[in-house]
XYZ file of C-alpha atoms in Angstrom:
437
model
C 92.348 95.016 130.921
C 89.315 93.913 129.010
C 87.886 90.422 129.591
C 89.065 89.453 126.011
C 92.916 90.418 127.213
C 92.459 88.806 130.469
C 91.281 85.402 128.815
C 94.185 85.864 126.469
C 96.564 86.339 129.266
C 95.485 83.236 131.002
C 96.144 81.167 127.766
C 92.251 81.073 126.854
C 92.187 81.928 123.081
C 89.503 84.675 123.014
C 90.520 87.540 120.780
C 90.919 87.421 117.149
C 94.483 87.446 116.834
C 94.770 84.691 119.411
C 92.445 82.515 117.258
C 94.517 83.432 114.238
C 97.677 82.330 115.865
C 96.018 79.117 117.059
C 94.993 78.642 113.429
C 98.449 79.191 112.123
C 99.881 76.585 114.472
C 97.425 74.028 112.974
C 97.760 75.185 109.395
C 101.611 75.753 109.548
C 102.298 72.146 110.406
C 101.322 71.189 107.144
C 104.387 72.851 105.177
C 106.693 72.189 108.173
C 106.118 68.339 107.826
C 105.986 68.513 104.081
C 109.393 70.055 104.054
C 111.105 66.871 105.800
C 111.010 64.855 102.459
C 112.412 67.977 100.424
C 114.933 68.300 102.910
C 116.138 64.576 102.692
C 116.086 65.403 98.737
C 118.306 68.165 99.399
C 120.846 66.092 101.669
C 120.739 63.482 98.961
C 121.495 65.988 96.116
C 124.547 67.583 98.388
C 125.759 64.039 98.575
C 125.494 63.043 94.948
C 127.313 66.744 93.932
C 130.245 64.479 93.198
C 128.419 63.186 90.272
C 126.682 64.728 87.182
C 123.332 64.066 88.855
C 123.949 66.096 92.032
C 123.124 69.682 90.573
C 119.849 68.820 88.825
C 118.762 66.796 92.104
C 119.893 69.605 94.358
C 118.214 72.215 91.999
C 114.821 70.243 92.213
C 115.116 69.951 96.025
C 115.560 73.902 96.337
C 112.848 74.334 93.819
C 110.621 72.000 96.082
C 111.756 73.968 99.338
C 110.989 77.159 97.606
C 107.278 76.383 96.582
C 106.521 75.210 100.186
C 107.945 78.335 101.587
C 105.471 80.269 99.135
C 102.561 78.232 100.996
C 104.225 79.548 104.326
C 104.306 83.334 102.912
C 100.617 82.754 102.186
C 99.572 81.531 105.528
C 101.837 84.082 107.337
C 99.903 86.849 105.269
C 96.448 85.319 105.742
C 96.632 84.430 109.424
C 99.182 86.675 111.061
C 98.786 89.627 108.836
C 102.582 89.845 107.890
C 103.014 90.496 104.202
C 106.591 88.687 103.328
C 107.363 89.283 99.719
C 108.698 86.849 97.859
C 112.332 87.145 96.255
C 112.881 87.019 92.359
C 112.772 83.566 90.860
C 116.092 82.265 89.530
C 116.376 80.805 86.081
C 115.477 76.952 85.472
C 117.973 74.623 86.647
C 119.948 77.598 88.588
C 118.341 77.390 92.067
C 121.482 75.728 93.364
C 123.203 78.964 92.869
C 120.230 81.060 94.141
C 120.996 82.755 97.597
C 117.157 83.111 98.489
C 116.588 79.371 97.680
C 119.283 78.302 100.490
C 117.774 80.788 102.846
C 114.350 78.921 102.071
C 116.022 75.534 102.817
C 117.345 77.063 106.038
C 114.027 78.252 106.939
C 112.614 74.675 106.108
C 115.293 73.132 108.449
C 114.563 75.573 111.515
C 110.703 75.450 110.594
C 110.237 71.777 111.125
C 110.931 71.709 115.088
C 109.590 75.337 115.440
C 106.311 74.282 113.712
C 105.912 71.006 115.700
C 106.565 72.862 118.984
C 104.209 75.603 118.258
C 101.389 72.988 117.263
C 102.187 71.323 120.808
C 102.075 74.531 122.546
C 99.057 75.740 121.005
C 96.960 72.605 120.843
C 97.721 69.777 122.784
C 99.368 71.580 126.005
C 96.185 73.874 125.956
C 93.689 71.050 125.679
C 95.544 69.560 128.856
C 95.367 72.572 130.905
C 91.521 73.032 130.068
C 91.208 69.428 131.378
C 93.080 70.136 134.454
C 90.977 73.393 134.956
C 87.689 71.689 134.405
C 88.700 68.803 137.064
C 86.264 69.905 139.946
C 83.521 69.624 137.449
C 84.117 65.881 136.870
C 86.463 64.430 139.522
C 83.560 62.704 141.361
C 82.237 60.949 138.222
C 85.593 59.067 137.971
C 86.292 56.212 140.341
C 89.792 54.422 140.313
C 91.196 52.027 142.855
C 88.233 52.396 144.971
C 88.031 56.197 145.517
C 86.590 58.957 143.626
C 88.696 60.929 141.056
C 92.070 60.386 139.658
C 95.410 59.568 141.714
C 98.631 61.442 141.639
C 100.349 58.529 142.941
C 99.112 55.405 144.436
C 99.366 57.187 148.111
C 97.796 60.424 146.921
C 94.411 60.197 145.291
C 92.909 63.631 144.049
C 89.664 63.038 145.640
C 88.795 65.860 147.882
C 87.649 69.407 146.900
C 91.136 71.288 147.998
C 93.031 68.873 145.891
C 90.706 69.303 142.999
C 90.818 73.136 143.312
C 94.845 72.624 143.311
C 94.680 70.676 140.096
C 92.455 73.130 138.703
C 94.888 75.800 139.707
C 97.771 73.833 137.995
C 95.712 73.747 135.097
C 95.275 77.537 134.922
C 98.834 78.013 135.383
C 99.588 75.534 132.411
C 97.337 77.603 130.238
C 98.995 80.712 131.125
C 102.224 79.409 130.469
C 101.211 77.818 127.086
C 99.606 81.350 126.245
C 102.593 83.195 126.925
C 104.970 80.591 125.082
C 102.336 80.370 122.273
C 102.852 84.106 121.757
C 106.564 84.058 121.667
C 107.024 81.261 119.498
C 104.349 83.001 116.874
C 106.591 86.036 116.949
C 109.549 84.187 116.582
C 107.912 82.262 113.562
C 107.041 85.933 112.237
C 110.626 86.954 112.693
C 112.118 83.804 111.098
C 109.754 84.319 107.984
C 110.838 87.925 107.527
C 114.358 87.254 108.001
C 114.781 84.232 105.582
C 112.025 84.170 103.266
C 111.882 87.805 102.435
C 114.634 89.282 99.971
C 117.000 91.548 101.871
C 116.291 95.200 101.569
C 119.639 95.879 99.654
C 118.669 92.876 97.194
C 115.406 94.771 96.477
C 117.099 97.778 95.587
C 119.552 95.951 93.435
C 116.814 94.217 91.691
C 115.026 97.650 91.217
C 118.205 98.957 89.994
C 118.575 96.572 87.597
C 115.250 96.846 86.028
C 115.628 100.494 85.837
C 119.035 100.405 84.177
C 117.697 97.846 81.586
C 114.752 100.394 80.938
C 117.312 103.146 80.570
C 119.105 101.391 78.246
C 116.248 100.347 76.283
C 115.125 103.889 75.970
C 118.161 105.133 74.926
C 118.465 102.605 72.390
C 114.733 103.463 71.098
C 115.680 107.036 71.274
C 118.757 106.647 68.949
C 116.845 104.625 66.564
C 114.047 107.099 66.270
C 116.748 109.777 65.789
C 118.442 107.541 63.045
C 114.964 106.952 61.462
C 114.166 110.675 61.634
C 117.196 111.683 59.902
C 117.478 108.879 57.399
C 113.762 109.458 56.395
C 113.607 113.304 56.887
C 116.250 115.632 56.923
C 118.862 113.299 54.921
C 116.384 112.753 52.010
C 115.687 116.517 51.794
C 119.389 117.466 51.631
C 119.788 114.839 49.139
C 117.125 116.400 47.036
C 118.433 119.579 47.817
C 121.931 118.633 46.315
C 120.327 116.972 43.289
C 118.342 120.272 42.598
C 121.291 122.457 42.932
C 123.318 120.040 40.578
C 120.674 120.211 37.929
C 120.464 123.797 38.142
C 124.167 124.234 37.879
C 123.831 121.982 34.605
C 121.256 124.197 33.264
C 123.457 127.418 33.646
C 126.732 125.745 32.382
C 126.243 126.953 28.726
C 127.983 130.235 28.015
C 125.082 131.906 27.044
C 122.035 130.100 28.856
C 118.879 130.233 26.787
C 115.840 131.783 28.760
C 114.195 128.553 28.921
C 117.274 127.301 30.762
C 117.477 130.222 33.299
C 113.615 129.657 33.972
C 114.325 126.137 34.837
C 117.457 126.601 36.846
C 115.304 129.558 38.886
C 112.573 126.709 39.546
C 115.216 124.232 40.605
C 116.793 126.774 43.076
C 113.117 127.582 44.325
C 112.614 123.824 44.915
C 116.044 123.562 46.626
C 115.176 126.445 48.850
C 111.992 124.909 49.745
C 113.859 121.683 50.614
C 116.363 123.634 52.475
C 113.707 125.155 54.671
C 111.926 121.894 55.309
C 115.200 120.139 56.304
C 115.906 122.950 58.522
C 112.526 122.612 60.311
C 112.547 118.533 60.605
C 116.201 119.399 62.010
C 114.704 121.780 64.556
C 111.817 119.199 65.503
C 114.418 116.641 65.962
C 116.773 118.776 68.219
C 113.295 119.888 70.187
C 112.660 116.260 70.563
C 115.999 115.256 72.092
C 116.038 118.321 74.399
C 113.634 121.278 73.902
C 115.643 124.623 74.007
C 112.869 126.338 76.213
C 113.889 123.968 79.002
C 116.880 126.175 79.216
C 115.117 128.868 80.716
C 113.239 126.242 83.324
C 110.287 124.034 83.390
C 107.668 126.713 84.046
C 108.199 128.436 80.671
C 108.557 125.074 78.800
C 105.070 124.089 80.164
C 103.692 127.567 79.210
C 105.044 127.071 75.672
C 103.353 123.310 75.563
C 99.873 124.914 76.620
C 100.203 127.659 73.759
C 100.847 124.780 71.353
C 98.106 122.598 72.601
C 95.463 125.525 73.078
C 92.604 125.934 70.590
C 89.085 127.581 70.633
C 87.777 124.316 71.449
C 90.119 123.329 73.944
C 91.113 125.178 77.118
C 94.353 124.641 78.957
C 94.931 125.855 82.374
C 98.482 125.744 83.835
C 99.328 126.176 87.618
C 102.984 125.901 88.568
C 104.571 126.450 91.923
C 108.372 125.800 91.183
C 109.603 129.312 92.724
C 111.427 129.607 96.029
C 112.891 126.368 95.919
C 115.834 124.158 94.246
C 115.736 123.972 90.524
C 115.118 120.190 89.384
C 118.161 118.600 87.534
C 118.259 118.768 83.946
C 117.246 115.004 83.624
C 114.341 115.274 85.896
C 112.946 118.580 84.025
C 113.483 116.898 80.690
C 111.267 113.561 81.958
C 108.734 115.866 83.336
C 108.423 117.939 80.128
C 108.071 114.848 77.927
C 105.470 113.328 80.312
C 103.270 116.872 80.314
C 103.745 116.879 76.234
C 102.644 112.999 75.978
C 99.790 113.391 78.644
C 98.387 116.691 77.169
C 98.558 115.249 73.420
C 96.602 112.105 74.548
C 93.946 114.280 76.239
C 93.703 116.464 73.028
C 93.602 113.781 70.554
C 92.162 110.758 72.289
C 90.169 111.782 75.064
C 87.876 114.309 73.475
C 88.340 116.880 76.511
C 87.294 120.388 76.345
C 89.437 121.584 79.167
C 92.972 120.433 80.681
C 94.511 121.356 83.971
C 97.944 121.186 84.180
C 99.969 121.645 87.517
C 103.608 121.204 88.462
C 104.883 122.062 91.991
C 107.757 121.049 94.399
C 106.484 118.812 96.968
C 107.755 116.972 100.350
C 109.974 120.052 101.490
C 111.542 120.323 97.837
C 112.210 116.288 97.535
C 110.174 115.649 94.520
C 108.752 117.410 91.798
C 104.984 116.500 90.956
C 103.243 116.771 87.577
C 99.523 116.602 87.565
C 97.496 116.642 84.327
C 93.724 116.397 84.583
C 91.206 116.620 81.629
C 87.356 116.335 81.422
C 87.595 113.698 78.464
C 85.902 110.170 78.307
C 88.188 108.373 80.593
C 88.827 104.838 80.234
C 92.757 105.340 79.855
C 95.245 102.607 80.575
C 98.700 101.749 80.105
C 98.931 99.410 76.981
C 101.903 98.073 74.723
C 102.618 100.543 72.211
C 102.311 99.406 68.592
C 105.739 98.974 66.346
C 106.833 102.346 65.499
C 104.282 104.140 67.496
C 105.025 106.478 70.419
C 105.599 104.866 73.600
C 102.174 105.791 75.075
C 101.291 105.540 78.923
C 103.258 102.450 79.527
C 106.664 103.970 77.900
C 106.046 107.087 80.274
C 105.861 104.818 83.397
C 109.218 103.179 82.199
C 110.874 106.412 81.775
C 109.819 107.906 85.045
C 111.099 104.404 86.620
C 114.630 105.314 85.472
C 114.878 108.065 88.040
C 113.026 106.327 90.751
C 109.713 108.166 89.967
C 106.100 106.933 89.664
C 103.178 107.618 87.393
C 99.779 107.267 88.683
C 96.820 107.080 86.748
C 93.055 107.552 87.749
C 90.721 107.390 84.555
C 87.378 105.990 85.167
C 85.111 105.368 82.152
C 83.136 108.577 81.442
C 86.007 110.487 82.931
C 87.556 112.546 84.296
C 91.126 111.485 83.762
C 94.064 112.408 86.343
C 97.332 111.568 85.930
C 100.268 112.307 88.423
C 103.802 111.929 87.732
C 106.120 111.993 90.884
C 110.122 112.431 90.270
C 112.164 112.376 93.217
C 115.023 114.860 93.474
C 118.135 113.869 94.986
C 120.346 116.297 97.268
C 123.406 115.907 95.094
C 121.696 116.827 91.983
C 119.709 119.984 92.836
C 120.566 123.038 91.373
C 120.008 126.469 92.643
C 117.182 128.426 91.450
C 118.467 131.031 88.837
């Protein structure tokens, strides 16, 4: 046992951890005492609940308690090294219906006696133990009732060395007890904060699922609007022009014996209609590819190879490294997200980064429990997720939101001057895995 550990065991704060606990005992008394008026206000709100003023007063009191527990979280994080996340904030004037606010109120009720006890054990009791421990050094300098030193009772003065040493031993024992009790009370304070101030794990998961569900609904709505716009402005307009051209050609050929000029005009109209038909088919093909690329039917590796051939040019070299064989095939939804992420990242690198070389990697990681797609380029760097302009592609922020719908993550490392490295991690659930063909 080191000297520092020995001193800590004897109740003498020597290590940084013990000093931080001592600082927490002193600083933590502030929110504990400030919580008392908030609890009085909370009790008043509970009494007034029979009137209309009850709920606003109750919500105000719970909001104040949540603010004080926010200070408590900061102290626990800074002095005790325990990160206690804050629960989601309720809507205004809805704190009375928030379970987290009531847990904060329960914490404030328990923290008041615990904070006072922690302060007393860490500071006054230890100071008293130090005074007793040092008694042999100063007992001869004190005179009481005609003798040196203090007296335990009127008939038992503490004026001899054996009695002074006994007092010092009692002070040392008191310090040891205070150190032990201080450590236990500090651990209890951390446990109390972790239990009542942090949101339950299930609540975190529910909140995350609510966010990802909202993102999925928003992404689906945006996709439907894009399909409707593309059909309205593209294929539908082409098909209308096709129908009008064929109608005019029919009218030009309606005469029993069409003139050569009418036949030539009808031929031109049919050629234009044929061109519109080809264009409409191309736009429909692109639209279908944007919904679900047919090349994905053969797997993610051939789809990424097709992307590489579309992006690669004499001025841009694209390298592809895939390690997808020998493991379970990712589910269709995950493959689709991975494909569109790779397509967006490749497009960004080719159009905006000024890259000359792009390396694309796709592999199964974590024993086949995750699909990782990495895109690295030697461009100018400085990429960052930004809100997309109205009508523009979703960009990096849209990719991050799409990835979150399957509990995935998008990590971007793009310092100014490059290189840029984007990593997409998509977890694979056991129930959704498909055997590799």
